[in-house]
XYZ file of C-alpha atoms in Angstrom:
529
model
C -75.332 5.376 39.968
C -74.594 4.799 36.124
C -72.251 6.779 34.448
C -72.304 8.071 31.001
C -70.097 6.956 28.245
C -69.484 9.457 25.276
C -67.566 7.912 22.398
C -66.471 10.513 19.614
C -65.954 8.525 16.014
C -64.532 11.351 13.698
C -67.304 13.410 14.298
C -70.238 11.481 16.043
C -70.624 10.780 19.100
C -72.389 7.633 20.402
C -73.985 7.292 24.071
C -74.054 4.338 26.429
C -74.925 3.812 29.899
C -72.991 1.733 31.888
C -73.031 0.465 35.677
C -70.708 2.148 38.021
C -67.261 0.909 38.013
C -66.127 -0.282 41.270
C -62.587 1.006 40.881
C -64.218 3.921 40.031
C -66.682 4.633 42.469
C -64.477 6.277 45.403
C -63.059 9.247 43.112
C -65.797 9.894 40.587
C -68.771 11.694 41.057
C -72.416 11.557 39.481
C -71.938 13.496 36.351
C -68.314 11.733 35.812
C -67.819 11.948 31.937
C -65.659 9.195 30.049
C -64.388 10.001 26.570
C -62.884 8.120 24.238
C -61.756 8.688 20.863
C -60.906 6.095 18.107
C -58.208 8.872 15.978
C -54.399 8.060 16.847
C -52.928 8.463 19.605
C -56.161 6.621 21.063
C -56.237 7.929 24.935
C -59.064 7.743 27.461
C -59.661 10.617 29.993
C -61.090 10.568 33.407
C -62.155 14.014 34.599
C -63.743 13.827 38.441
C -61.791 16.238 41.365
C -59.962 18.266 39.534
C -58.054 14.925 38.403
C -57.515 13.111 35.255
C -57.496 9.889 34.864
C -55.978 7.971 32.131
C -57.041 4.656 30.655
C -57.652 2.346 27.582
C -60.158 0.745 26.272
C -60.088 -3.343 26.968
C -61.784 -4.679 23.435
C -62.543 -8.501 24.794
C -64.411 -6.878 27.893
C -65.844 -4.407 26.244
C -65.639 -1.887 29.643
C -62.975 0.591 30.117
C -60.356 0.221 32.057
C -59.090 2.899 34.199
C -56.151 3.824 36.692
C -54.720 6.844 38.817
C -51.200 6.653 37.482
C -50.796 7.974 34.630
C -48.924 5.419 31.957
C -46.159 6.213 30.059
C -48.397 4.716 27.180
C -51.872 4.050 26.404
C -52.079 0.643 24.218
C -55.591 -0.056 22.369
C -55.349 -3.748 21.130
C -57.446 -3.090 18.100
C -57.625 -5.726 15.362
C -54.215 -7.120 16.315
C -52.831 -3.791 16.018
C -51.161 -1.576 18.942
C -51.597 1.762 18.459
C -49.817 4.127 20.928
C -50.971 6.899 23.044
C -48.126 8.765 23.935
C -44.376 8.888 22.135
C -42.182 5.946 22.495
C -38.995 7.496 22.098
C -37.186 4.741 20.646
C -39.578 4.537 17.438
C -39.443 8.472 17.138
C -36.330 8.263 14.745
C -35.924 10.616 11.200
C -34.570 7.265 9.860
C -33.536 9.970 6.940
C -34.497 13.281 5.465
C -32.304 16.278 4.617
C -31.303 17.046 8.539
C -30.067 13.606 9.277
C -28.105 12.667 6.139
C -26.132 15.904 6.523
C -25.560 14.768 10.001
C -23.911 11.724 8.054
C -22.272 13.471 6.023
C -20.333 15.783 8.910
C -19.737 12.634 10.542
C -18.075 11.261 7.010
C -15.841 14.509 7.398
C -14.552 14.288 10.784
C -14.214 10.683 10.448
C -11.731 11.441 6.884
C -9.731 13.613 9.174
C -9.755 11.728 12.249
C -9.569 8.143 11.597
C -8.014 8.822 8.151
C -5.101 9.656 10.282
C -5.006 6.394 12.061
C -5.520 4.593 9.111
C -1.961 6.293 8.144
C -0.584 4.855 10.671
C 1.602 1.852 8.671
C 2.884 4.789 6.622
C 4.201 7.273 9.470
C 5.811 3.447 11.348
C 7.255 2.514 7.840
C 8.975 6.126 7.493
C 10.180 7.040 11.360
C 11.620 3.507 11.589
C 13.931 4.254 8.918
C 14.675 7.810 9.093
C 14.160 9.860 12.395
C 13.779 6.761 14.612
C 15.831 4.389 12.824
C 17.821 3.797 16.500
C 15.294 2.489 18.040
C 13.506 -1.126 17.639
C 9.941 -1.904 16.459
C 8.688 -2.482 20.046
C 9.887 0.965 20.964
C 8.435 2.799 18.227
C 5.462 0.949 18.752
C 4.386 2.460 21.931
C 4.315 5.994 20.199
C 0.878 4.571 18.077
C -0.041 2.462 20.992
C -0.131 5.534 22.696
C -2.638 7.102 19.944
C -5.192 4.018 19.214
C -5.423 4.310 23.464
C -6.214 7.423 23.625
C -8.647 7.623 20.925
C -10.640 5.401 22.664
C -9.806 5.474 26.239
C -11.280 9.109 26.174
C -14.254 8.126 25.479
C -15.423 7.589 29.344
C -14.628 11.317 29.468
C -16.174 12.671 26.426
C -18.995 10.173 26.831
C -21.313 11.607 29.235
C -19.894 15.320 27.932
C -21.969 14.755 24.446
C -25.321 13.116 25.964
C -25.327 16.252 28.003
C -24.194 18.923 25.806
C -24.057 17.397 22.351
C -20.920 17.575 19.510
C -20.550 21.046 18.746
C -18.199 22.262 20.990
C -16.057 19.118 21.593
C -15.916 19.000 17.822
C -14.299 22.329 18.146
C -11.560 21.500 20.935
C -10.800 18.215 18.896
C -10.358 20.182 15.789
C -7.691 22.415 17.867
C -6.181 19.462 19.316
C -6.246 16.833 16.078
C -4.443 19.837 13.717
C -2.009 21.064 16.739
C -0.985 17.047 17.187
C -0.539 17.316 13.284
C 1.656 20.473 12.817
C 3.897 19.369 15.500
C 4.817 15.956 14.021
C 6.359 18.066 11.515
C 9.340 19.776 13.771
C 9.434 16.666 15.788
C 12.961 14.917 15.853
C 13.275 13.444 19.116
C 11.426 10.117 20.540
C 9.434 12.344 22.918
C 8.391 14.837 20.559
C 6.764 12.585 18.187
C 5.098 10.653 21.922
C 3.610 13.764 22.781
C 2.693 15.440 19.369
C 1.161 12.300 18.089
C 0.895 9.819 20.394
C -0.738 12.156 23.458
C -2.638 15.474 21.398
C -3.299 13.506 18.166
C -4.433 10.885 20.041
C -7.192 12.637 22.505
C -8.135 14.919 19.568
C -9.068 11.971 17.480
C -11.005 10.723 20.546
C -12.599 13.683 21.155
C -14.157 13.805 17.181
C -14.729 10.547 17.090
C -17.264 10.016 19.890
C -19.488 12.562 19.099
C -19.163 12.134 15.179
C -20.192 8.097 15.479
C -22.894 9.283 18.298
C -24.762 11.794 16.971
C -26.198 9.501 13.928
C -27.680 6.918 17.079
C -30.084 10.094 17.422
C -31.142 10.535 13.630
C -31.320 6.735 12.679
C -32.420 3.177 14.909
C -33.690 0.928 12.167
C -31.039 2.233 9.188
C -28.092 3.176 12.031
C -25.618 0.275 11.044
C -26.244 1.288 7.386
C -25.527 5.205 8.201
C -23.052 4.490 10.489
C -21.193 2.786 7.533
C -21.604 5.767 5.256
C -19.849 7.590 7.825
C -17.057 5.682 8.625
C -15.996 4.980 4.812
C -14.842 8.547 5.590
C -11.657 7.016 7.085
C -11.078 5.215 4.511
C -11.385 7.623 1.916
C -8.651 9.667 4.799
C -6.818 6.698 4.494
C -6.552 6.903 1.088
C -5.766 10.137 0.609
C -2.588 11.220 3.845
C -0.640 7.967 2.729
C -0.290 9.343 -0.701
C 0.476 12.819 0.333
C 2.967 12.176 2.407
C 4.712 9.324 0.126
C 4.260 12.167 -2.745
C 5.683 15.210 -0.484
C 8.323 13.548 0.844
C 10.296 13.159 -2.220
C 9.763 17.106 -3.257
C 8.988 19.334 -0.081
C 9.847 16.738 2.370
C 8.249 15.060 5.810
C 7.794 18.153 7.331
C 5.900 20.351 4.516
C 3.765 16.746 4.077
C 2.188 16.826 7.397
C 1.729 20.125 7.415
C -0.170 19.368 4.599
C -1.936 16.632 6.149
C -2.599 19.538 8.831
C -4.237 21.803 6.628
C -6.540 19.105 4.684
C -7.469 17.812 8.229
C -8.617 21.369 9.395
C -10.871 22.042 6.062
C -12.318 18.648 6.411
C -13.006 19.262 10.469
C -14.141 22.846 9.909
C -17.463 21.664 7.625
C -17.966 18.478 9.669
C -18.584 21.512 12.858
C -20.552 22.852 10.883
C -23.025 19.808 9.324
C -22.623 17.450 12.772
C -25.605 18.537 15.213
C -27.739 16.311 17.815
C -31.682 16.674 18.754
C -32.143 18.207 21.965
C -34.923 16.299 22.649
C -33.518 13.531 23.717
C -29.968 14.742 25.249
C -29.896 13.533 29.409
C -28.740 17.303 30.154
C -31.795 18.411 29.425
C -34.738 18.369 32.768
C -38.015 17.715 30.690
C -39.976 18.346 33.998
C -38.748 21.439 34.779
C -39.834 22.939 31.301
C -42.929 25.052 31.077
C -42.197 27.729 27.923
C -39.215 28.777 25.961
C -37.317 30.397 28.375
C -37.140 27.385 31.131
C -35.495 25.618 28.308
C -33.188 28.291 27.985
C -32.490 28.458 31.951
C -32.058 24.668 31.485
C -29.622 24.194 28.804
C -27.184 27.200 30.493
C -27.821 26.306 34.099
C -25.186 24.821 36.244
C -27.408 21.784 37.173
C -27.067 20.988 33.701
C -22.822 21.109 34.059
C -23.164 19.322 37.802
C -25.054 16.244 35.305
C -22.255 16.145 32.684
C -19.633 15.942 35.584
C -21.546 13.450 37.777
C -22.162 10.940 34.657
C -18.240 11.141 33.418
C -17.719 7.817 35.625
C -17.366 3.643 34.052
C -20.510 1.826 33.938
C -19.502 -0.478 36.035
C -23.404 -1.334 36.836
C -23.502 -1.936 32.618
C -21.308 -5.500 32.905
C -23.944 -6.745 34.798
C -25.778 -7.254 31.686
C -23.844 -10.202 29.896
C -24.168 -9.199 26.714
C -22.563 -6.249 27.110
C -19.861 -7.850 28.548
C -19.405 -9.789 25.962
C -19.452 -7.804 23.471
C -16.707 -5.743 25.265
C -14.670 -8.409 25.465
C -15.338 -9.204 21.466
C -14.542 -5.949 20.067
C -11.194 -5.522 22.778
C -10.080 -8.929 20.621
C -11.093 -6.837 16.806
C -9.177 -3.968 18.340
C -6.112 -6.025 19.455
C -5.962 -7.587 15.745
C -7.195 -4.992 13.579
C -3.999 -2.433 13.870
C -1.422 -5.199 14.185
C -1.792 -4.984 9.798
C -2.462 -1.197 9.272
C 0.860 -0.299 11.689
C 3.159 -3.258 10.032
C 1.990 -4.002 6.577
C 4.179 -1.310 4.670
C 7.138 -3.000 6.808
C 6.302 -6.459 6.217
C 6.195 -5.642 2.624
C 9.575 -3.651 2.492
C 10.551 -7.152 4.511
C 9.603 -9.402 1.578
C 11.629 -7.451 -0.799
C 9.535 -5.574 -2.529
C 9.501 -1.959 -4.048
C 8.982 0.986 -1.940
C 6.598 2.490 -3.720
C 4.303 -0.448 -4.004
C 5.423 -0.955 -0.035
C 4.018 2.142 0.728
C 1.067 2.223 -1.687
C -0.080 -2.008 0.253
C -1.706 0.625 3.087
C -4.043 1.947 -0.033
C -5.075 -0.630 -1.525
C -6.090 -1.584 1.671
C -8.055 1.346 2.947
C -9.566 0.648 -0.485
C -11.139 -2.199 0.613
C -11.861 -0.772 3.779
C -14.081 1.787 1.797
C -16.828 -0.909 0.816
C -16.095 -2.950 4.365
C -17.904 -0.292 6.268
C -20.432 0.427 4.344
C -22.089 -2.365 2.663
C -21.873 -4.342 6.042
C -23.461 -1.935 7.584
C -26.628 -1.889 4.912
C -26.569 -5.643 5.407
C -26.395 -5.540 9.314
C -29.638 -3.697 9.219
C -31.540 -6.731 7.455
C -29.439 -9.778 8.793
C -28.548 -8.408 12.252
C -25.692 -6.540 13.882
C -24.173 -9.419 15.800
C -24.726 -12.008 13.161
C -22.557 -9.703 10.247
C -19.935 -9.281 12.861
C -19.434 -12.896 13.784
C -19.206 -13.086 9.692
C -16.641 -10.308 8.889
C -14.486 -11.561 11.675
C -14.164 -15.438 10.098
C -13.745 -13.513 7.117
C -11.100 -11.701 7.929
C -9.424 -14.648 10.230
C -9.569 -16.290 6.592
C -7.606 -13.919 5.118
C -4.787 -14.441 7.487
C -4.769 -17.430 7.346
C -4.780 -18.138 3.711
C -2.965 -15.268 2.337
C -0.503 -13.534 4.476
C 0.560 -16.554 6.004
C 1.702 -17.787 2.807
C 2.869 -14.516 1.418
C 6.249 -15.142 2.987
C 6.880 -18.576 1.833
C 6.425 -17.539 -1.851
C 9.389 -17.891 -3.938
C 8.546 -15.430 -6.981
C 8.140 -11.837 -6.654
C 4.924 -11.728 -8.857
C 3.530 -14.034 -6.509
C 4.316 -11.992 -3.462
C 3.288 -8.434 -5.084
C 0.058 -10.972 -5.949
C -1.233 -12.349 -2.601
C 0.345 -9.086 -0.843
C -2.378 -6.963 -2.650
C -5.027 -9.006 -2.423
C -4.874 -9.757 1.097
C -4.460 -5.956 1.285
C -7.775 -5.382 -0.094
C -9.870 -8.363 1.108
C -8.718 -7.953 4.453
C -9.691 -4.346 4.220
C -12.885 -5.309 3.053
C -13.361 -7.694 6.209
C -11.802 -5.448 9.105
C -14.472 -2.213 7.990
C -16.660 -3.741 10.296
C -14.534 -3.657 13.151
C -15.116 0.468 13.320
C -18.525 0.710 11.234
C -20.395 -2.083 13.456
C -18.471 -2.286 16.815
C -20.443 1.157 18.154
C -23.698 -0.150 16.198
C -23.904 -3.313 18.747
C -23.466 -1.449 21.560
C -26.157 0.740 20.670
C -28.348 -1.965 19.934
C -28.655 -3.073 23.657
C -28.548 -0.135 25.384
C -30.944 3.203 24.980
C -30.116 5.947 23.024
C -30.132 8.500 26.376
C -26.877 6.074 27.750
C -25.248 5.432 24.330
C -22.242 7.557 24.887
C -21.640 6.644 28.224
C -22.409 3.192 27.615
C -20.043 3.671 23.938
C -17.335 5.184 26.300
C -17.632 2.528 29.011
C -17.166 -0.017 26.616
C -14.056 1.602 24.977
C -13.042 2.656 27.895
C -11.345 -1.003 28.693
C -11.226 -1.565 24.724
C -8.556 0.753 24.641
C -6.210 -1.186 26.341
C -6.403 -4.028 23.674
C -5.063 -0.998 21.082
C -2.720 0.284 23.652
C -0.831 -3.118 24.032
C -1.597 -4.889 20.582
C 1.153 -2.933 18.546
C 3.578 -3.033 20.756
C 3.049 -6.682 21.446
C 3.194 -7.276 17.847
C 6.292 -4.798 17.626
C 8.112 -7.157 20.646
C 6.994 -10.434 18.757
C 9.211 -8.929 15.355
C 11.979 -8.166 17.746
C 12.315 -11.207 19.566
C 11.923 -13.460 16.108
C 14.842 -11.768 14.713
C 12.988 -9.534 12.754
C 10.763 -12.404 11.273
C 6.400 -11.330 10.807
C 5.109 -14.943 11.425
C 4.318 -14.911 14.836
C 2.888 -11.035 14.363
C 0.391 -12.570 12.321
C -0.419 -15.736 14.192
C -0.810 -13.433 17.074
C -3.562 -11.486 14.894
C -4.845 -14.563 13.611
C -5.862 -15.833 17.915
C -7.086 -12.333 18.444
C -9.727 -13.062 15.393
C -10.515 -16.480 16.480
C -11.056 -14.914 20.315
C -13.209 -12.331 18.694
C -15.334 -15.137 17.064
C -16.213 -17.259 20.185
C -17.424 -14.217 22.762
C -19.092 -12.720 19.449
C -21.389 -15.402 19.205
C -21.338 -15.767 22.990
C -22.852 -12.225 23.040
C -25.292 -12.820 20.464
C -26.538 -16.558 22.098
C -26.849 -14.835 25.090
C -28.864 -11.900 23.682
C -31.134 -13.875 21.383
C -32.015 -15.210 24.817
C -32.910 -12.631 26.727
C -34.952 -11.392 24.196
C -37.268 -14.844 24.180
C -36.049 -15.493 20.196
C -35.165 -18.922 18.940
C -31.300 -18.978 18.804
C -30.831 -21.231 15.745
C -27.843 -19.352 12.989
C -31.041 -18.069 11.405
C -31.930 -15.629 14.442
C -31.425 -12.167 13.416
C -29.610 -10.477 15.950
């Protein structure tokens, strides 16, 4: 028995009789009705038992095509275009708009106060190994900001799986409490231990816990522009970077260390208290939420406050072990541990090294600056260029850049007789290598995200930094040991950052030959990846 075909073209509707279809002929009865419709999404209904049955329409055959299951996603190949029946989550980004760039922008905030700290760093070294630490050595002290980097990151297997089930606000709110506690306390510390546990421990996870959720929520605003807005956001450690070195060289003299953190403490909290406030997440696609289970607006109510909800946060907070099976996440793991074992060896030593070569303490102090100055344009205009030339391809370039920079100008810094030329090559390697090592927090996150989906990001971001954080745990105190056991002497500390770039470089473009790959693309240097 024939059955009828109605096609509806923006208003008309066109009749044809075909033979049965013997796929068909089982399920649908005489008067089975097939419509299809040429307006976006383009979808094909199958009405017979009190079923429906979706299909598309196969153009070369000119017969539709049905099955039982229902797809995911309906493609009509129509003039060599796909159109799309049903939402494909990953192409259902903002990619801008007032809600997403103020999600940038409270990322920019929490980042000033979070990573701006780290970026101080050099500066907090510089003064507690000359003043309230002076007793012990470099290696020693060194564990205190070991201490912090790990943390910052290590956390993030914890507070991972937390945000893709319950989103940033309220861990932005217990790392504001912990970040500003860490803070205040620095400033009645005395002892070794109280500056371990003030700043290394509570500044440390509170930085981690702002962090994760700050760099995270822009993977749900932005896909094709997310390098480029993640670099917007994490200039906002430079600019932090910027501004806590010069308070607390400027306090020091006049209220002393104490009233400057406190300071730093207070600037932190105003900056944290409007990133709360601007940082948010879409619902839509956070894993704690059971789209099955939702039928009107109070199931999603149930949902979001039910304990199966909390059992799914708890239950993901694990390592993604299953996630090295894919090599190029393993090798990109392995890359960025090698950034993250270089890239605080010069913002924890290079106020020392430069009170080393004799010169001023003000300019000493003021090095760290000019290098979070160049830090400023490092993570963002890699990040607008990552978008166009690829992720992996601008990392593999920042990292010889920056492996240049060693090489060329703080090796030689040190073997320069003149004091103009130190101040010279001091300050410019201070600001190019700024310029190179923005990547290594703008774009780090970015290539993760780019092969995994956006529903594992955090856990697969937390996996990732998970074992990444013992590269920052051990690289400054490494590079503290090296000093000590050269007598004091910065060479080796900077040949050991110069391997950790060249390391870097080879599983870099391991990750990205492997990747191109995978994905079937030529993997000549012109393959953007």
């Amino acid at each position: 028995m024939a059955a009828t075909t109605v096609f509806e073209d923006k208003g008309s509707v066109h009749t044809l009789v075909e033979p049965p279809l013997p796929v068909l002929s089982s399920s649908l009865s005489r008067s089975s009705t097939i419509y299809c419709t040429s307006e976006k999404p383009s979808q094909v209904d199958l009405e017979c038992d009190d079923r429906t049955l979706h299909g598309s329409i196969d153009e070369e055959a000119g017969k539709p095509y049905c099955t039982s299951e229902k797809p995911s996603q309906v493609d009509l190949e129509r003039d060599d275009t796909t159109l799309h029946g049903s939402i494909d989550e990953e192409a259902e980004y903002p990619e801008g708009g007032k809600r997403a760039w103020s999600v940038v922008l409270g990322s920019f905030l929490c980042m000033a106060a979070s990573f701006g700290m780290m970026n101080t760093i050099g500066t907090l070294q510089a003064h507690l190994s000359k003043h309230q630490l002076a007793h012990y050595s470099e290696g020693e002290i060194g564990w205190i900001f070991g201490v912090y980097t790990f943390l910052s990151f290590f956390c993030g297997i914890l507070i991972g799986p937390i945000f893709d089930t319950f989103g940033p606000e309220w861990l932005l709110r217990f790392g504001t409490l912990f970040l500003v506690a860490g803070s205040m306390l620095v400033s009645v510390s005395t002892l070794y231990w109280h500056f371990m546990l003030s700043f290394g421990v509570l500044a440390g996870i509170g930085t981690s816990i702002i962090f994760t959720p700050a760099v995270a929520s822009i993977g749900h605003w932005f896909r094709l522009k997310r390098a480029y807005a993640t670099g917007v956001a994490t200039t906002g450690g430079s600019i932090g970077g910027i501004i806590f070195p010069l308070i607390i060289k400027g306090a020091i003299p006049t209220v002393g260390f104490a009233w400057a953190m406190r300071t730093v403490g207070f600037v932190q909290l105003f900056l944290l208290l409007c990133g709360n406030f601007l940082v948010r997440t879409r619902t839509d696609i956070i894993n704690g939420t059971d789209v099955d289970s939702i039928k009107t607006s109070e199931d999603l109510k149930k949902n979001q406050a039910g304990p199966g909800r909390i059992w799914r946060a708890i239950s993901a907070i694990r390592i993604d072990i299953k996630a090295f099976l894919d090599p190029r996440f393993t090798l990109t793991t392995i890359s960025v541990f090698f950034i993250e074992w270089a890239i605080f060896v010069p913002l924890t030593y290079i106020t020392s090294y430069a009170l080393d070569l004799g010169l001023s303490s003000n300019l000493s102090y003021q090095i760290l600056v000019v290098l979070n100055i160049g830090s400023v344009f490092g993570r963002w205009l890699p990040g607008f260029v990552a978008d166009k030339m690829g992720r992996f391809n601008t990392m593999i370039v920042t990292v010889c850049f920056c492996f240049a920079t060693v090489l060329s100008l703080w090796i030689p810094s040190g073997y320069v007789d003149s004091m103009v030329g130190r101040k010279a090559l001091m300050v410019v390697f201070a600001l190019l290598y700024g310029f190179g090592s923005g990547s290594g927090i703008s774009l780090t996150g970015v290539c993760v995200g780019q092969i995994c989906s956006t529903k594992e990001y955090g856990t697969k971001f937390g996996t990732c930094y998970c074992f990444v954080s013992l590269g920052t745990l051990t690289g400054i105190p490494i590079a503290g040991q090296i000093v000590a056991a050269s007598g004091g002497g910065y060479l080796g500390l900077i040949c050991f950052t110069g391997a950790s770039y060249i390391c870097a470089f080879v599983f870099f473009n391991a990750a990205r030959w492997v990747g191109l790959g995978m994905e079937g693309k030529k993997r000549g240097w012109r393959a953007v990846y």
